[in-house]
Amino acid sequence: MACRQHWSLFRNVEVVMINGLSPWGNNHLIPRGSLREPLDALCRAHIGVIHHADLVSSTRLKNIVSTVQKIHPSLPIFFSRLSPMFLFEVKNPHSKLPLALAINMVILCVSAIGFPEAFIRGIEELGPLHVDRLDFSDHHSIELNDINLIRKILRRLQIRFGVEVIVLITEKDYDRDPNILREVDDFQIMVLCSSLQIMPFEDRTEEDFRMNLKKLLLST
């Protein structure tokens, strides 16, 4: 659950985003757990967004909504997902390649994000032949030793499947380490570009989300 990540910034609207795949972590705060704030911090929120709702069962979503409403009964709740849009090559960031390139391919997902499971599951839905993964800790910067580790995994996958393997990373990972990634010449690295989308939920739509946000901003 993400509430206040930057306490020093002025804010007039609080939007809390809850990871539907792991909403409360182990119910402990950082560093013992993954929660940034206790659950009663939901009382401060103006809008709640349950993210990765497309990857969660309806029963689990109902349980998350129920937990939130027990703490903040009047909180408007919306569902969201990351919708894959296109791929681009690390060496050509202006390229836009279709997601269909992933179909029947062997892919190594390399990421240094807070919750890589959603990234992996999103790639699996594109229809690849096989998906392998290399997860680094959140905010990790790729170094030469990491590139060498990627090479070892690629060799193993190429021997196993007998085909070229694509390395796929997130936009966040590309933005953090574009220079060292562009220097790689012996294997292909692509970036998955995605868009945050508000999903229809009961009688609430993306337009309702925008209207709620607009009203809150105008009233402050």
Short mmCIF file of C-alpha atoms in Angstrom, two decimals:
data_model
loop_
_atom_site.label_atom_id
_atom_site.label_comp_id
_atom_site.label_asym_id
_atom_site.label_seq_id
_atom_site.Cartn_x
_atom_site.Cartn_y
_atom_site.Cartn_z
CA MET A 1 0.00 0.00 0.00
CA ALA A 2 1.45 3.37 -1.04
CA CYS A 3 0.33 6.49 0.79
CA ARG A 4 2.92 9.14 1.53
CA GLN A 5 6.15 8.34 -0.26
CA HIS A 6 7.45 11.92 -0.12
CA TRP A 7 6.48 13.59 3.13
CA SER A 8 8.15 16.90 2.26
CA LEU A 9 5.93 17.49 -0.79
CA PHE A 10 2.80 19.60 -0.40
CA ARG A 11 -0.35 17.75 -1.39
CA ASN A 12 -3.98 18.70 -1.49
CA VAL A 13 -5.34 15.31 -2.60
CA GLU A 14 -4.37 11.89 -1.24
CA VAL A 15 -4.69 8.99 -3.71
CA VAL A 16 -3.75 5.66 -2.18
CA MET A 17 -2.75 2.79 -4.48
CA ILE A 18 -3.08 -0.77 -3.21
CA ASN A 19 -1.33 -3.66 -4.92
CA GLY A 20 -4.11 -6.17 -5.54
CA LEU A 21 -1.63 -9.04 -5.79
CA SER A 22 -0.17 -8.30 -2.36
CA PRO A 23 -2.36 -5.65 -0.70
CA TRP A 24 -1.03 -5.73 2.84
CA GLY A 25 2.25 -7.61 2.45
CA ASN A 26 2.88 -9.44 5.70
CA ASN A 27 0.90 -6.78 7.60
CA HIS A 28 4.08 -5.20 8.96
CA LEU A 29 5.67 -1.84 8.25
CA ILE A 30 9.03 -1.27 6.55
CA PRO A 31 11.63 -2.67 7.23
CA ARG A 32 9.93 -5.71 8.77
CA GLY A 33 7.30 -5.74 6.03
CA SER A 34 6.28 -3.88 2.89
CA LEU A 35 3.71 -1.46 4.29
CA ARG A 36 4.80 2.19 4.22
CA GLU A 37 2.09 3.16 6.69
CA PRO A 38 -0.39 1.37 8.97
CA LEU A 39 -3.80 0.54 7.49
CA ASP A 40 -5.55 3.25 9.49
CA ALA A 41 -3.70 5.76 7.25
CA LEU A 42 -6.43 4.96 4.73
CA CYS A 43 -8.61 7.39 6.69
CA ARG A 44 -6.58 10.25 5.14
CA ALA A 45 -7.16 9.14 1.57
CA HIS A 46 -9.54 10.88 -0.83
CA ILE A 47 -9.45 8.18 -3.53
CA GLY A 48 -8.46 4.51 -3.39
CA VAL A 49 -7.08 2.58 -6.37
CA ILE A 50 -6.64 -1.19 -6.32
CA HIS A 51 -3.89 -1.88 -8.85
CA HIS A 52 -3.30 -5.07 -10.89
CA ALA A 53 -7.02 -5.77 -10.53
CA ASP A 54 -6.95 -7.68 -13.83
CA LEU A 55 -4.61 -10.25 -12.29
CA VAL A 56 -6.70 -10.88 -9.17
CA SER A 57 -9.81 -13.00 -8.64
CA SER A 58 -13.13 -11.29 -8.02
CA THR A 59 -13.29 -12.86 -4.56
CA ARG A 60 -9.93 -11.44 -3.59
CA LEU A 61 -10.89 -8.01 -4.91
CA LYS A 62 -14.08 -8.06 -2.87
CA ASN A 63 -12.06 -8.91 0.24
CA ILE A 64 -9.68 -5.99 -0.38
CA VAL A 65 -12.58 -3.59 -0.94
CA SER A 66 -14.25 -4.86 2.25
CA THR A 67 -11.07 -4.27 4.28
CA VAL A 68 -10.74 -0.73 2.95
CA GLN A 69 -14.38 0.11 3.55
CA LYS A 70 -14.18 -1.04 7.17
CA ILE A 71 -11.50 1.61 7.70
CA HIS A 72 -12.87 4.32 5.38
CA PRO A 73 -16.51 3.55 4.45
CA SER A 74 -16.99 6.57 2.16
CA LEU A 75 -13.74 6.23 0.20
CA PRO A 76 -14.33 6.08 -3.60
CA ILE A 77 -12.57 2.94 -4.84
CA PHE A 78 -11.39 2.28 -8.39
CA PHE A 79 -9.63 -0.63 -10.10
CA SER A 80 -6.57 -0.23 -12.32
CA ARG A 81 -4.27 -2.27 -14.51
CA LEU A 82 -1.06 -1.85 -16.47
CA SER A 83 -1.94 -2.31 -20.12
CA PRO A 84 1.01 -3.29 -22.36
CA MET A 85 1.18 -1.00 -25.42
CA PHE A 86 4.32 -1.74 -27.42
CA LEU A 87 8.00 -2.69 -27.28
CA PHE A 88 11.07 -0.72 -28.24
CA GLU A 89 14.71 -1.65 -28.68
CA VAL A 90 17.18 -0.28 -26.15
CA LYS A 91 19.43 0.88 -28.98
CA ASN A 92 16.52 2.59 -30.72
CA PRO A 93 14.26 4.15 -28.06
CA HIS A 94 12.11 5.84 -30.72
CA SER A 95 11.06 2.53 -32.23
CA LYS A 96 7.58 1.11 -31.63
CA LEU A 97 7.36 -2.63 -32.10
CA PRO A 98 4.17 -4.69 -31.78
CA LEU A 99 3.55 -6.85 -28.72
CA ALA A 100 3.01 -9.77 -31.12
CA LEU A 101 6.81 -10.08 -31.35
CA ALA A 102 6.68 -11.88 -28.01
CA ILE A 103 4.46 -14.67 -29.33
CA ASN A 104 6.24 -18.06 -29.27
CA MET A 105 9.51 -16.41 -28.21
CA VAL A 106 11.77 -17.38 -25.31
CA ILE A 107 12.02 -14.35 -23.03
CA LEU A 108 14.20 -13.48 -20.08
CA CYS A 109 12.52 -10.81 -17.94
CA VAL A 110 15.08 -8.72 -16.06
CA SER A 111 13.77 -6.23 -13.53
CA ALA A 112 14.67 -4.21 -10.45
CA ILE A 113 11.22 -3.12 -9.35
CA GLY A 114 9.23 -3.42 -6.16
CA PHE A 115 6.84 -6.13 -7.36
CA PRO A 116 8.19 -8.04 -10.39
CA GLU A 117 5.46 -10.68 -10.28
CA ALA A 118 3.02 -8.36 -12.08
CA PHE A 119 5.62 -7.72 -14.81
CA ILE A 120 6.15 -11.46 -15.30
CA ARG A 121 2.45 -12.26 -15.43
CA GLY A 122 1.85 -9.47 -17.92
CA ILE A 123 4.52 -10.91 -20.23
CA GLU A 124 3.11 -14.43 -19.91
CA GLU A 125 -0.23 -13.15 -21.20
CA LEU A 126 1.45 -12.04 -24.46
CA GLY A 127 1.84 -15.67 -25.53
CA PRO A 128 5.58 -16.45 -25.38
CA LEU A 129 6.95 -19.96 -25.65
CA HIS A 130 8.77 -19.64 -22.31
CA VAL A 131 9.40 -16.92 -19.74
CA ASP A 132 12.40 -16.94 -17.42
CA ARG A 133 13.22 -14.22 -14.91
CA LEU A 134 16.04 -12.42 -13.13
CA ASP A 135 14.86 -10.22 -10.28
CA PHE A 136 17.05 -7.64 -8.62
CA SER A 137 16.12 -5.59 -5.57
CA ASP A 138 14.01 -2.48 -6.09
CA HIS A 139 15.99 0.52 -7.47
CA HIS A 140 19.02 -1.67 -8.21
CA SER A 141 21.29 -0.21 -10.89
CA ILE A 142 22.54 -2.64 -13.53
CA GLU A 143 26.31 -3.16 -13.44
CA LEU A 144 28.81 -5.15 -15.50
CA ASN A 145 28.55 -8.16 -13.17
CA ASP A 146 24.79 -8.18 -13.75
CA ILE A 147 25.30 -8.13 -17.53
CA ASN A 148 27.60 -11.13 -17.22
CA LEU A 149 24.99 -12.95 -15.14
CA ILE A 150 22.38 -12.24 -17.82
CA ARG A 151 24.75 -13.71 -20.43
CA LYS A 152 25.06 -16.94 -18.42
CA ILE A 153 21.30 -17.32 -18.16
CA LEU A 154 20.88 -16.59 -21.87
CA ARG A 155 23.40 -19.29 -22.78
CA ARG A 156 21.52 -21.80 -20.64
CA LEU A 157 18.19 -20.90 -22.24
CA GLN A 158 19.64 -21.00 -25.76
CA ILE A 159 21.04 -24.49 -25.15
CA ARG A 160 17.70 -25.64 -23.74
CA PHE A 161 15.43 -24.23 -26.46
CA GLY A 162 17.82 -23.87 -29.40
CA VAL A 163 16.57 -20.37 -30.29
CA GLU A 164 17.59 -16.77 -29.72
CA VAL A 165 16.37 -15.37 -26.42
CA ILE A 166 15.04 -11.83 -25.96
CA VAL A 167 15.80 -9.87 -22.80
CA LEU A 168 12.81 -7.81 -21.75
CA ILE A 169 12.91 -5.01 -19.17
CA THR A 170 10.48 -2.39 -17.84
CA GLU A 171 10.50 1.31 -18.68
CA LYS A 172 11.53 2.04 -15.10
CA ASP A 173 14.61 -0.16 -15.44
CA TYR A 174 15.49 1.39 -18.80
CA ASP A 175 15.20 4.94 -17.48
CA ARG A 176 17.49 4.07 -14.58
CA ASP A 177 20.27 2.44 -16.63
CA PRO A 178 19.99 3.41 -20.32
CA ASN A 179 23.74 3.89 -20.93
CA ILE A 180 25.05 0.51 -19.82
CA LEU A 181 22.14 -1.26 -21.53
CA ARG A 182 22.86 0.46 -24.85
CA GLU A 183 26.47 -0.75 -24.69
CA VAL A 184 25.40 -4.41 -24.87
CA ASP A 185 26.04 -5.79 -28.37
CA ASP A 186 25.85 -9.57 -28.02
CA PHE A 187 22.17 -9.98 -27.14
CA GLN A 188 18.91 -8.17 -27.79
CA ILE A 189 17.25 -6.05 -25.11
CA MET A 190 13.73 -4.73 -25.49
CA VAL A 191 11.63 -2.50 -23.26
CA LEU A 192 7.96 -3.07 -22.49
CA CYS A 193 5.93 0.14 -22.53
CA SER A 194 2.67 0.07 -20.61
CA SER A 195 -0.13 2.45 -19.77
CA LEU A 196 -1.98 2.76 -16.46
CA GLN A 197 -5.70 2.26 -17.08
CA ILE A 198 -8.69 2.62 -14.80
CA MET A 199 -10.90 -0.45 -15.21
CA PRO A 200 -14.71 -0.42 -15.02
CA PHE A 201 -15.85 -1.42 -11.53
CA GLU A 202 -19.53 -1.68 -10.65
CA ASP A 203 -20.84 1.71 -11.85
CA ARG A 204 -17.47 3.50 -11.79
CA THR A 205 -15.46 4.21 -14.93
CA GLU A 206 -12.27 6.02 -15.90
CA GLU A 207 -14.35 9.14 -16.50
CA ASP A 208 -15.72 8.88 -12.96
CA PHE A 209 -12.16 8.71 -11.65
CA ARG A 210 -11.23 11.86 -13.54
CA MET A 211 -14.34 13.67 -12.36
CA ASN A 212 -13.67 12.72 -8.72
CA LEU A 213 -10.11 13.92 -9.01
CA LYS A 214 -11.17 17.16 -10.70
CA LYS A 215 -13.76 17.92 -8.00
CA LEU A 216 -11.22 17.31 -5.25
CA LEU A 217 -8.65 19.58 -6.89
CA LEU A 218 -11.19 22.37 -7.45
CA SER A 219 -12.40 22.19 -3.87
CA THR A 220 -8.97 22.68 -2.34
#
